mmCIF file of C-alpha atoms and ligand atoms in Angstrom:
data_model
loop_
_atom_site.group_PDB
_atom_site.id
_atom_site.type_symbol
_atom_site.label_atom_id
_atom_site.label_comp_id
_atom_site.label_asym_id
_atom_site.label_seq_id
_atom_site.Cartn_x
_atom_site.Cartn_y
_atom_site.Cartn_z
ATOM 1 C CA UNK A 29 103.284 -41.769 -5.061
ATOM 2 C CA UNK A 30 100.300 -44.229 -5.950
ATOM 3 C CA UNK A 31 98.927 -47.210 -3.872
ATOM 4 C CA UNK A 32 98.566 -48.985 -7.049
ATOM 5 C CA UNK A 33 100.540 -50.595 -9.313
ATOM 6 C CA UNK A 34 101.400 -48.056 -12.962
ATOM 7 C CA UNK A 35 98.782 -50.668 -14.850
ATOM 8 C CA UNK A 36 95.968 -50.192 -12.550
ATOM 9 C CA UNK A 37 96.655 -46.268 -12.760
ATOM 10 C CA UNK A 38 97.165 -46.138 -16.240
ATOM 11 C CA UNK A 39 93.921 -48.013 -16.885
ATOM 12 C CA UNK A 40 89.725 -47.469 -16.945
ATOM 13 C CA UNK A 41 87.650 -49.871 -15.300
ATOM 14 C CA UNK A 42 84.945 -52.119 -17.043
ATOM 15 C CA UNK A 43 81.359 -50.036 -16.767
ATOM 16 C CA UNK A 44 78.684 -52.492 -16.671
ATOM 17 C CA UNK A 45 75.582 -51.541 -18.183
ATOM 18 C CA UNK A 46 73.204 -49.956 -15.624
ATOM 19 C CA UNK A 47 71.453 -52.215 -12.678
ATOM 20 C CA UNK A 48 68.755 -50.314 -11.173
ATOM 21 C CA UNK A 49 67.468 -51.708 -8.055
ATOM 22 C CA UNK A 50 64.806 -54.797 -8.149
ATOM 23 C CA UNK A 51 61.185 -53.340 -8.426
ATOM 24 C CA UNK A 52 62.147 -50.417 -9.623
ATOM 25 C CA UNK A 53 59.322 -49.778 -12.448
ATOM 26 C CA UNK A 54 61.802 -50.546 -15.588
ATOM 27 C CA UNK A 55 62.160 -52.155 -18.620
ATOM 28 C CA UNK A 56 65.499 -53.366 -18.796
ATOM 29 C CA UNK A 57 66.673 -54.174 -22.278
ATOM 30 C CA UNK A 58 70.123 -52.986 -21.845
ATOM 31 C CA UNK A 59 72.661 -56.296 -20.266
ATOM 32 C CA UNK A 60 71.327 -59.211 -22.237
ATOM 33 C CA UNK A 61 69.546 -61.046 -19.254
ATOM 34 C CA UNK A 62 66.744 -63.225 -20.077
ATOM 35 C CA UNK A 63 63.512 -61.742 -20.071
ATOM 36 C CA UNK A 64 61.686 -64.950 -18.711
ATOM 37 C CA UNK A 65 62.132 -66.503 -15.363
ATOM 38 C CA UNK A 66 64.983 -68.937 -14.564
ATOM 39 C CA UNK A 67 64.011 -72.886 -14.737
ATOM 40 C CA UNK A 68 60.781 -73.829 -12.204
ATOM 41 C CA UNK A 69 63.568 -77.511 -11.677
ATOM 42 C CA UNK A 70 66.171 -74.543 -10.204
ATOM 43 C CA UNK A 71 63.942 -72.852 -8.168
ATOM 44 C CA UNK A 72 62.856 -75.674 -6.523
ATOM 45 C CA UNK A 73 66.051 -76.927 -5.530
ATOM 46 C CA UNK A 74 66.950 -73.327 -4.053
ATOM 47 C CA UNK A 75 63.654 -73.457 -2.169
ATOM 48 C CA UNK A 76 64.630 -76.518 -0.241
ATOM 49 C CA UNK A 77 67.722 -75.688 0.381
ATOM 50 C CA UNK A 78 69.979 -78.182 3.077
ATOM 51 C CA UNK A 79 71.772 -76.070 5.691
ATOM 52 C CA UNK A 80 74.637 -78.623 5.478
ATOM 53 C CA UNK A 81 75.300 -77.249 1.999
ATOM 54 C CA UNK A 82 76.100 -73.724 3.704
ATOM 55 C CA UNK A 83 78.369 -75.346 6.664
ATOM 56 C CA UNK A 84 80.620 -77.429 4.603
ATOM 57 C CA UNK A 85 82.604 -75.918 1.759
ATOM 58 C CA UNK A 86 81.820 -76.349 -1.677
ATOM 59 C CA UNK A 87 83.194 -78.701 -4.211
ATOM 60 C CA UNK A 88 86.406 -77.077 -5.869
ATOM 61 C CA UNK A 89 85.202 -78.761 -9.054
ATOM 62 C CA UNK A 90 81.941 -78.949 -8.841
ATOM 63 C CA UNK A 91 81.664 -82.253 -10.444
ATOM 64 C CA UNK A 92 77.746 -82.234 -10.128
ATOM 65 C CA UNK A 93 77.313 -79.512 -12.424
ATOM 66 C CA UNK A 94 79.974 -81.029 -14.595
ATOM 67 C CA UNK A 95 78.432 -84.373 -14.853
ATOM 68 C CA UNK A 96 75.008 -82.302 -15.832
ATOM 69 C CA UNK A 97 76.774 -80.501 -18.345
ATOM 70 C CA UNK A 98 78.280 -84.233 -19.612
ATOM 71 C CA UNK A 99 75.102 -85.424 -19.763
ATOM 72 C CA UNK A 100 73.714 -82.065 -21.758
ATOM 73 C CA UNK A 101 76.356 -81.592 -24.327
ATOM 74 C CA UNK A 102 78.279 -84.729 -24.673
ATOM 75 C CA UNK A 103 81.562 -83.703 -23.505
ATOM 76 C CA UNK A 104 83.397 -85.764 -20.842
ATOM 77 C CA UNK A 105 83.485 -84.440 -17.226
ATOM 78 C CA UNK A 106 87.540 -83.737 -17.289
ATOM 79 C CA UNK A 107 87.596 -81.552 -20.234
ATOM 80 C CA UNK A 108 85.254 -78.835 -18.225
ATOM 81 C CA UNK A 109 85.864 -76.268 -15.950
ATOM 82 C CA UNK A 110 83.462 -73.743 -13.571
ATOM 83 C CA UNK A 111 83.783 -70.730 -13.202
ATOM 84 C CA UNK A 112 81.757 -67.361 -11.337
ATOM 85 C CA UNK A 113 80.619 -66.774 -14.314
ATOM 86 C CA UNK A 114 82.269 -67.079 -17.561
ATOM 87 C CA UNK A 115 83.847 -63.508 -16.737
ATOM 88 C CA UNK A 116 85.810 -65.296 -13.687
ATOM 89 C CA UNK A 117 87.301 -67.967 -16.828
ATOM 90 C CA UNK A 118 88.562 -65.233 -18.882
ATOM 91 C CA UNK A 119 90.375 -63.634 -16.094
ATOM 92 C CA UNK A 120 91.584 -66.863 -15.399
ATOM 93 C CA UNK A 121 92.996 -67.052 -19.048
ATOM 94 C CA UNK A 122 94.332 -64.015 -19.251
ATOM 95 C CA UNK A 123 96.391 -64.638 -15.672
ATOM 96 C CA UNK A 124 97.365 -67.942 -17.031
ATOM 97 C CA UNK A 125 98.619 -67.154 -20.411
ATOM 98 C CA UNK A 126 98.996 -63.456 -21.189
ATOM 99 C CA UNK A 127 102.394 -61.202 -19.892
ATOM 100 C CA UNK A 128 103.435 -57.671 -21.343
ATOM 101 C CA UNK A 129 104.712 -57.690 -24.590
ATOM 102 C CA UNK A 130 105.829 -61.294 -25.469
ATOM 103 C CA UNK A 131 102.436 -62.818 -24.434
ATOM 104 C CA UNK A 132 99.713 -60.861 -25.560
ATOM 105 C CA UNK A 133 95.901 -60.422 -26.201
ATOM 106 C CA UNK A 134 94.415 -60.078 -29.575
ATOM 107 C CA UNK A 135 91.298 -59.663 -30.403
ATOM 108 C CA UNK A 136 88.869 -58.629 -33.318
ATOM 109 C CA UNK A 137 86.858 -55.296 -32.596
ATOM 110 C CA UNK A 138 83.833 -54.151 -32.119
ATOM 111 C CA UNK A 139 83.593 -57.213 -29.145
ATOM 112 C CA UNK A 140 83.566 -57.630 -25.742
ATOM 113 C CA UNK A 141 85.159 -54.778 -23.819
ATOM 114 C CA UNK A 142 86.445 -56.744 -20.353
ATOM 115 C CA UNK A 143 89.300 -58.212 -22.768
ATOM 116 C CA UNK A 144 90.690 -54.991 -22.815
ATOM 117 C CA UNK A 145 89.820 -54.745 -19.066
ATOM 118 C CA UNK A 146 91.866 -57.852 -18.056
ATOM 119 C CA UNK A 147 94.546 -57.411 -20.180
ATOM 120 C CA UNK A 148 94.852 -53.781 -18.831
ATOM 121 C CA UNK A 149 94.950 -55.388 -15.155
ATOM 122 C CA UNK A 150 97.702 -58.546 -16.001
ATOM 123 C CA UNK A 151 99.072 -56.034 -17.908
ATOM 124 C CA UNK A 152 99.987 -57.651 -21.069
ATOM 125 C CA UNK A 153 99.930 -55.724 -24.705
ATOM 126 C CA UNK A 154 96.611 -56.107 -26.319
ATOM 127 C CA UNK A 155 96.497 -56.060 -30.092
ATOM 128 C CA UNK A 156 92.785 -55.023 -31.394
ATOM 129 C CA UNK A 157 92.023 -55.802 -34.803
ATOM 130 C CA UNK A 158 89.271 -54.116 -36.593
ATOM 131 C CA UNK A 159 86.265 -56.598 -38.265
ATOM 132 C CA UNK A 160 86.764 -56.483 -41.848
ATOM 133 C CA UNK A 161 83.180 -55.067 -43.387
ATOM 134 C CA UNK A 162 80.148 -57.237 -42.701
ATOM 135 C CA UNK A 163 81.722 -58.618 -40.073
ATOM 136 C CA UNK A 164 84.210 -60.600 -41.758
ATOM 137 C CA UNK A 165 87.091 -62.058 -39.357
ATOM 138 C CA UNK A 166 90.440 -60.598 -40.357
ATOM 139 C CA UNK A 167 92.076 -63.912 -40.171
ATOM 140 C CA UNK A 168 95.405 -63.139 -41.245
ATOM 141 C CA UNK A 169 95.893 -60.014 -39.100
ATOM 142 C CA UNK A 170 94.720 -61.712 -36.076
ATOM 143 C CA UNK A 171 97.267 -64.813 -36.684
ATOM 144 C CA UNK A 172 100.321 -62.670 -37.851
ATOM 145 C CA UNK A 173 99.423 -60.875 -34.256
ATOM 146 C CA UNK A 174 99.985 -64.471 -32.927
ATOM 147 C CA UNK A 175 98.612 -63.603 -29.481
ATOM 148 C CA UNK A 176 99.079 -66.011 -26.210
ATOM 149 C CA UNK A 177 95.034 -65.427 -25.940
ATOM 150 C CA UNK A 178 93.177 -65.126 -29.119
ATOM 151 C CA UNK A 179 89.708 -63.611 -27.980
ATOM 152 C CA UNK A 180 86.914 -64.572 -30.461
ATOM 153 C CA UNK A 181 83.021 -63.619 -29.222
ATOM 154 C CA UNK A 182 80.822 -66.023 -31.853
ATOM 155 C CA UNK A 183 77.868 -64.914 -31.897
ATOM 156 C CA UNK A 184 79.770 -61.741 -31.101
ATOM 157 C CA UNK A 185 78.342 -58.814 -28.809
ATOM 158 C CA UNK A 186 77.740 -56.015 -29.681
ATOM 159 C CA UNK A 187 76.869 -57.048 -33.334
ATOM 160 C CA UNK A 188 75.022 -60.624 -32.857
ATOM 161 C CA UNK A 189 77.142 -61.937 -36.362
ATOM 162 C CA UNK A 190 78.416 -65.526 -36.005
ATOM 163 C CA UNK A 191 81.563 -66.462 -36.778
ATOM 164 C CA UNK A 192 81.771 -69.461 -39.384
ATOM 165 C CA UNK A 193 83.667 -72.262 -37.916
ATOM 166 C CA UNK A 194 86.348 -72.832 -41.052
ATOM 167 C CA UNK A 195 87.188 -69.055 -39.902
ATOM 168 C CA UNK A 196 88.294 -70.267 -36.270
ATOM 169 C CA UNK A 197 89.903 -73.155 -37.910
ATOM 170 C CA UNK A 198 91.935 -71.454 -39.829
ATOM 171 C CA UNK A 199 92.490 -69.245 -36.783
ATOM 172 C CA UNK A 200 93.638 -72.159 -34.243
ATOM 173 C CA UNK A 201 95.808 -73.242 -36.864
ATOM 174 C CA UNK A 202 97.640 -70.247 -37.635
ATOM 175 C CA UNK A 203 98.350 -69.331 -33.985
ATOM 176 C CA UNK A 204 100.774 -70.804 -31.283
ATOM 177 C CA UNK A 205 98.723 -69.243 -28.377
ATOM 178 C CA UNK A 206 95.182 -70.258 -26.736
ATOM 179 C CA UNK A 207 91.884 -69.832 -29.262
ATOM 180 C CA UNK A 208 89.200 -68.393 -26.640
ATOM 181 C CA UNK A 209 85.771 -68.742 -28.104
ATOM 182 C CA UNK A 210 83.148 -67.393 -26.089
ATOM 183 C CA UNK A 211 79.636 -68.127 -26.780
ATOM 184 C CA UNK A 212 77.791 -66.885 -23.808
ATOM 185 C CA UNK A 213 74.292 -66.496 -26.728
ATOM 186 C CA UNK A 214 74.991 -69.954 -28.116
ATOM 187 C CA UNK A 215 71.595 -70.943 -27.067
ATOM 188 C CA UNK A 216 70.370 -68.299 -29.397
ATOM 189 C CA UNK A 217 72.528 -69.272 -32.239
ATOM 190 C CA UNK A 218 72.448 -71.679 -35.495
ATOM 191 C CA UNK A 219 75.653 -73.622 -34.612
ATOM 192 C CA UNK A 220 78.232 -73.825 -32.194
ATOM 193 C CA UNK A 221 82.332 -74.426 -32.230
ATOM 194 C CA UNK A 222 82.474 -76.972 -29.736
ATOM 195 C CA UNK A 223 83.707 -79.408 -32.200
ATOM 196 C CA UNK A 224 86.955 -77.421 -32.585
ATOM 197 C CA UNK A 225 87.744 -78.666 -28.938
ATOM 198 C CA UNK A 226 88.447 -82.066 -30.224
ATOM 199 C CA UNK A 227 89.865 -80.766 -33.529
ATOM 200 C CA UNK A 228 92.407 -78.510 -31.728
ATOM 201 C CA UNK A 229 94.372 -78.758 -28.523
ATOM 202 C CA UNK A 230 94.419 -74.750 -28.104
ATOM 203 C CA UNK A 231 91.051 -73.924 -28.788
ATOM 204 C CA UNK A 232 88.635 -73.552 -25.394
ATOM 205 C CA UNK A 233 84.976 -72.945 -25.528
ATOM 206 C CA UNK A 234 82.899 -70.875 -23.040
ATOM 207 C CA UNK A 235 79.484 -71.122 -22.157
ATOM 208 C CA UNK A 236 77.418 -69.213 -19.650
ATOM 209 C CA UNK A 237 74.123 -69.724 -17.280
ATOM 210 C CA UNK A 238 73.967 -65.951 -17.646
ATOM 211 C CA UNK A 239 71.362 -65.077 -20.870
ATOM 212 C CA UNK A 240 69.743 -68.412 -22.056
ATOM 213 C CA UNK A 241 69.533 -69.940 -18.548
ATOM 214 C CA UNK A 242 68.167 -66.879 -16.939
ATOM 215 C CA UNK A 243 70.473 -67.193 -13.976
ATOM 216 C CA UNK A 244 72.805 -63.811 -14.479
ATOM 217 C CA UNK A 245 72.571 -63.180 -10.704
ATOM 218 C CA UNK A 246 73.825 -66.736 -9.775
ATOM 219 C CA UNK A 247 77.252 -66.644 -11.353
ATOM 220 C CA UNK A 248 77.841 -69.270 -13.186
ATOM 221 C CA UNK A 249 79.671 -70.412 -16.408
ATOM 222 C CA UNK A 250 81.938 -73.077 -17.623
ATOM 223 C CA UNK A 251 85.056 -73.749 -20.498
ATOM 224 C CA UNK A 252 85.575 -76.895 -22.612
ATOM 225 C CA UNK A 253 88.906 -77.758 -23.740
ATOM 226 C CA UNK A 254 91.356 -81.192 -23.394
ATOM 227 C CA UNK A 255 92.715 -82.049 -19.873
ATOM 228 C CA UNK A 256 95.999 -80.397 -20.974
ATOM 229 C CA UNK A 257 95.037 -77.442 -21.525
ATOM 230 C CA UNK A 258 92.666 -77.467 -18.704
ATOM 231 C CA UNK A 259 95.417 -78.096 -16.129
ATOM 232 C CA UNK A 260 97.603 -74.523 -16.428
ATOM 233 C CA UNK A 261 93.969 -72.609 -15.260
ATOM 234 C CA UNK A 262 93.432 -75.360 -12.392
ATOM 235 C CA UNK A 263 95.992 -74.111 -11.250
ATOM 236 C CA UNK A 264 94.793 -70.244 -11.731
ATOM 237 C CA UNK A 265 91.593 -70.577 -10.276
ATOM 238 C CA UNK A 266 90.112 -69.952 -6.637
ATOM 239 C CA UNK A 267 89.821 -73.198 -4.994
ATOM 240 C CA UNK A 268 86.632 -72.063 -3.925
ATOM 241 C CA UNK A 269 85.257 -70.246 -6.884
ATOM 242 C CA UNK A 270 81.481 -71.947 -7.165
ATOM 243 C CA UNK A 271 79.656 -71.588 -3.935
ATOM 244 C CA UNK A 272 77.294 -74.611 -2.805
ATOM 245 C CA UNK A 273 74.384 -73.100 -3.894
ATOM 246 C CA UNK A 274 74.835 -72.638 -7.247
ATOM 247 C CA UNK A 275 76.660 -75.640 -7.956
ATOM 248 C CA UNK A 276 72.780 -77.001 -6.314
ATOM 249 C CA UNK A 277 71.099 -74.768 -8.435
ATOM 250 C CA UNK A 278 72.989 -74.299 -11.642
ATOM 251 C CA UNK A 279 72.898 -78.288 -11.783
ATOM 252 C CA UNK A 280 69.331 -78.196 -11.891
ATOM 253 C CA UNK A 281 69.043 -75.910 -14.505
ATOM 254 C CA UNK A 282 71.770 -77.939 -16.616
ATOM 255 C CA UNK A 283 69.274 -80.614 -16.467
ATOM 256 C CA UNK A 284 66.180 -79.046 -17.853
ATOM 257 C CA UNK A 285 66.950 -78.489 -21.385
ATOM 258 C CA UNK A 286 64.278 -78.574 -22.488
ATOM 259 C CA UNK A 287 63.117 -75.322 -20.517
ATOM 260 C CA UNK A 288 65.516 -73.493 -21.411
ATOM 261 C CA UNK A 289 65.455 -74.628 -25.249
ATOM 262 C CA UNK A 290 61.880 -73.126 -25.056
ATOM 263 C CA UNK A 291 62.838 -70.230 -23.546
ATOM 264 C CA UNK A 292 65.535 -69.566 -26.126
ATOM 265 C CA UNK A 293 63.103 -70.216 -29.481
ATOM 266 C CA UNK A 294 60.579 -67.817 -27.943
ATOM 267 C CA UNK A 295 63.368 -65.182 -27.756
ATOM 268 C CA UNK A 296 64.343 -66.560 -31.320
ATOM 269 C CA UNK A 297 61.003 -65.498 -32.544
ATOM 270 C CA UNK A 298 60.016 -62.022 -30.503
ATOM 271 C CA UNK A 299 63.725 -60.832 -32.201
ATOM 272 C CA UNK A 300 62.665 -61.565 -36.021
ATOM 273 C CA UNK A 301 59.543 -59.369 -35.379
ATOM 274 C CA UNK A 302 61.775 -56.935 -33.191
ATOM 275 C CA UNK A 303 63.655 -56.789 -36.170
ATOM 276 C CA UNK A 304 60.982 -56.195 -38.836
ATOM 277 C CA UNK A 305 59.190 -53.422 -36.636
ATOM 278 C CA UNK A 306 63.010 -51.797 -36.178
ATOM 279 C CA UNK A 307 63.468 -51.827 -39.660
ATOM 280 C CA UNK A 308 59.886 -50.323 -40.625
ATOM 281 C CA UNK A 309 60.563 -47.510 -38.334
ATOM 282 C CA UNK A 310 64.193 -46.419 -40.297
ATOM 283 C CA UNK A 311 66.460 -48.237 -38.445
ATOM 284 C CA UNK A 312 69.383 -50.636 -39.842
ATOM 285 C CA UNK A 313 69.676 -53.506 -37.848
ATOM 286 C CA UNK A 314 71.812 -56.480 -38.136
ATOM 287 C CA UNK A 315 71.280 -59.626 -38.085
ATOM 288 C CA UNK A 316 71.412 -60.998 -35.354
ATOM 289 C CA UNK A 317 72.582 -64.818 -33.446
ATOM 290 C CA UNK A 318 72.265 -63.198 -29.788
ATOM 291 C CA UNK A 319 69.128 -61.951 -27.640
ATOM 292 C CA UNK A 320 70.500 -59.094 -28.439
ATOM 293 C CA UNK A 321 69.770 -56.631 -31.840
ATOM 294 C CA UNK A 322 72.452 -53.670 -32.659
ATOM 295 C CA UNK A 323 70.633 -50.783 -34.422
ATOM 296 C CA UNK A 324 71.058 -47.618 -35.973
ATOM 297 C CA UNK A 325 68.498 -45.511 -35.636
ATOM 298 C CA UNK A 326 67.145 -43.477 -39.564
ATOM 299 C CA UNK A 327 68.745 -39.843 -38.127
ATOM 300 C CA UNK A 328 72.037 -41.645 -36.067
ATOM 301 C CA UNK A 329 70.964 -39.634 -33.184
ATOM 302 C CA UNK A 330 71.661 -42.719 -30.641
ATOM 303 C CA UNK A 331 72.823 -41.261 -27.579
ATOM 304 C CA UNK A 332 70.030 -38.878 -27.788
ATOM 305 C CA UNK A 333 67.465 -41.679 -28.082
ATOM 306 C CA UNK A 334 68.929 -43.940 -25.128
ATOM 307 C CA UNK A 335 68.342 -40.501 -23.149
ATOM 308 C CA UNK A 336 64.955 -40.175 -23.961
ATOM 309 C CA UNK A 337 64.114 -44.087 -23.534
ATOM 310 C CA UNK A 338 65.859 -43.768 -20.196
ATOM 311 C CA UNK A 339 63.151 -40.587 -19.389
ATOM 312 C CA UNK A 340 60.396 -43.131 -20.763
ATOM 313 C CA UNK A 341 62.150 -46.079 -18.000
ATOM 314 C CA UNK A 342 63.366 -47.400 -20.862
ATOM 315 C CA UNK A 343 67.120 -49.021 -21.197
ATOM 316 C CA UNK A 344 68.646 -49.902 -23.628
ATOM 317 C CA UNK A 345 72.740 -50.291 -24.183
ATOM 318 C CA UNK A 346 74.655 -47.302 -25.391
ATOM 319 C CA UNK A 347 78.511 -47.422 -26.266
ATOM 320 C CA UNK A 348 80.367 -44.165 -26.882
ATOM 321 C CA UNK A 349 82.606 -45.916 -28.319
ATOM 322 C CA UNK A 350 84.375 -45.543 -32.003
ATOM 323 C CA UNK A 351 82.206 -47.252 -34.871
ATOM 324 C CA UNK A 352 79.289 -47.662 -32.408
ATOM 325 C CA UNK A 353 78.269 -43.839 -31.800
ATOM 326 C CA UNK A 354 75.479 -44.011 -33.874
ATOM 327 C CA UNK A 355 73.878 -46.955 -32.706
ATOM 328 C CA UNK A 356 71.772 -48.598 -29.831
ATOM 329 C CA UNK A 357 72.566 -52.655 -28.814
ATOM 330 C CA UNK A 358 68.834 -53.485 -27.423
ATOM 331 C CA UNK A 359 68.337 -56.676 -25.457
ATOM 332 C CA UNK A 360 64.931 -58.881 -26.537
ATOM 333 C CA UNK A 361 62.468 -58.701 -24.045
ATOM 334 C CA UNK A 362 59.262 -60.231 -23.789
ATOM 335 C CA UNK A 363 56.389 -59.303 -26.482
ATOM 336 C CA UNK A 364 54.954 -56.942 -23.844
ATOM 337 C CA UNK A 365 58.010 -55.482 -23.116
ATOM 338 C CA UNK A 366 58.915 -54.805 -26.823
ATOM 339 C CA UNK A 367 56.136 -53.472 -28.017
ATOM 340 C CA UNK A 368 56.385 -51.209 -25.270
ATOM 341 C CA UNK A 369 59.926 -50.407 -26.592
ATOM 342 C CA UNK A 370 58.728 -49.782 -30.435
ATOM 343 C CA UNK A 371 55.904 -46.841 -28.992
ATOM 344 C CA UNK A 372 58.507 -45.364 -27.479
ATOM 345 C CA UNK A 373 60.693 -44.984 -30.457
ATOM 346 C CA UNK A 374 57.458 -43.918 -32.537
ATOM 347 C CA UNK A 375 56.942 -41.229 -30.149
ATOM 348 C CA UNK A 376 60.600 -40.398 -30.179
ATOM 349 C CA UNK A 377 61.096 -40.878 -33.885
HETATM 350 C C1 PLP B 29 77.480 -61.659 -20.906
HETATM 351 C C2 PLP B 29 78.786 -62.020 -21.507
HETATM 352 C C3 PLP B 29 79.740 -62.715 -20.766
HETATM 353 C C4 PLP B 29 79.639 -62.816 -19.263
HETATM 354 O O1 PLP B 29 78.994 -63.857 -18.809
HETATM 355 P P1 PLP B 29 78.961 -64.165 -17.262
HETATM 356 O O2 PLP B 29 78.888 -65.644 -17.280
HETATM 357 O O3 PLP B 29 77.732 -63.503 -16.734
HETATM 358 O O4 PLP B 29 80.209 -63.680 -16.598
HETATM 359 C C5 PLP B 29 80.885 -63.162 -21.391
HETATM 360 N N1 PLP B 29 81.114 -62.880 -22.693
HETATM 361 C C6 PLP B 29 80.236 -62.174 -23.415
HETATM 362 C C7 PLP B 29 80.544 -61.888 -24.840
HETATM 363 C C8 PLP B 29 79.059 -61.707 -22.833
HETATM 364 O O5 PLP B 29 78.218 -60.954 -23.534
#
């Protein structure tokens, strides 16, 4: 006799990559986070913080991070929602739309592994779908799989590719279910599919304050889509599910773009030379749209060389995972901290 439902027994949970504690002596290129400091305009506003935020609840909608986000992209303030984080939106898509075996999730693989996660937890059937080569979305699989959720990371992690945006159209065509597109490296990236929100009526886009906004400890993300589809996860979501202070703070950082734009083409330019000093070393790396390079190191010896980088204070992302055994997924850091990364790997080499 378990206390837990057969799905939570029959399933793994999600391992994040390794947090070690603030101050520990580390170079951290293993979760994606930003390697420069969140917007001065953020700070500020968490500095002189009002008690009367804290005492009163927060707004369920948040609507002064929505009408930042209006202001920043161009969308209108009813077709977004907030979320803790994108991660708190999926969940909220896969409890809204996805049930066992007549609703399910499908997905193309390598991609993010919390789909599997949340469909494990709902539980409804998954269907993975292998990338054709070169990262090629298998269209027709993924539509004949017709899922309730379509899951669709563009640029996708772990391999930075970007997905062309005739590819999702042909995708939220062929399917009767929800077109998820998350983009938590958009800011990163040469294009973005929010267009196909006012294309398509099943096709949301997700965005994150997570990697180009520097604020992965805050919790914050949001989804674009029409009112109508909008209105099933309203009614999904935690009333409460953006606390005061980052609704303060994540507004603030909304509305300096042009921080975080600079923050983003400096990260755009350490990974071309990350790239170029991978590649002169052995290793095949793809290309990538993220902040965020997978590699495969001359010998494939991966796991061994994340151990050894970890021994250096050193991490970097390893999956033991089929199809990514061989390689390493290595956030960009700052110049400093990459160039510490590449004398590693000589020494280890
Ligand atoms: C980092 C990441 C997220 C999670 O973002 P949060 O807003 O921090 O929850 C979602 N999707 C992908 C593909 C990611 O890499």
């Amino acid at each position: 006799m378990s206390y837990f439902r057969p799905a939570i027994d029959a399933m793994t949970g999600y391992i994040p990559g390794e947090q070690p504690k603030p101050g520990t002596k580390i170079i951290k290129l293993n979760t994606n986070e930003n390697p420069y400091p969140p917007s001065p305009k953020a700070m500020k506003v968490l500095q002189n913080l009002d008690s009367e935020w804290l005492r009163r609840y927060p707004d369920p909608f948040a609507r002064e991070f929505c009408r930042a986000i209006s202001d920043a992209l161009g969308v209108p303030t009813d077709w977004i929602i907030v979320g803790n984080g994108s991660d708190d939106l999926l969940n909220i898509l896969v409890r809204c739309c996805a049930e066992g075996n007549e609703r399910k999730v499908v997905y193309p693989m390598p991609t993010y592994v919390l789909y599997r996660t949340l469909s494990a937890i709902q539980p409804a059937q998954v269907v993975e779908v292998p990338y054709y080569a070169d990262f090629q979305l298998p269209i027709e699989e993924l539509v004949a799989a017709n899922g309730a959720i379509t899951f669709i990371a563009s640029p996708n992690s772990p391999s930075g590719h970007l997905v062309p945006l005739d590819d999702l159209r042909k995708l939220a065509q062929g399917v009767s279910g929800i077109v998820v597109i998350d983009e938590a490296y958009v800011d990163f990236a040469d294009y973005t599919a929010l267009p196909l929100v006012e294309e398509f009526d099943n096709v949301i886009v997700l965005r994150t304050l997570s990697k180009g906004y520097s604020l992965a400890g805050l919790r914050m993300g949001f989804g674009i889509a029409n009112p109508k589809l909008l209105s099933g996860l309203f009614k999904v979501k935690d009333s409460y599910n953006i606390d005061a202070i980052a609704i303060a703070v994540g507004t603030a950082a909304m509305e300096d773009q042009a921080y975080k734009n600079a923050c983003a083409e400096k990260v755009k330019l350490s990974r071309s030379k990350l790239v170029v000093e991978l590649k002169n070393l052995g290793f095949t790396v793809l290309d990538s749209q993220g902040n965020f390079v997978l590699a495969t190191p001359p010998a494939g010896n991966a796991e061994s060389i994340y151990l050894a980088l970890k021994e250096l204070g050193i991490l970097v992302r390893y999956f033991k995972q089929a199809g990514l055994e061989d390689k390493l997924r290595i956030t960009v850091g700052t110049e400093e901290q990459n160039q510490a990364l590449i004398e590693a790997l000589v020494s280890l080499i």
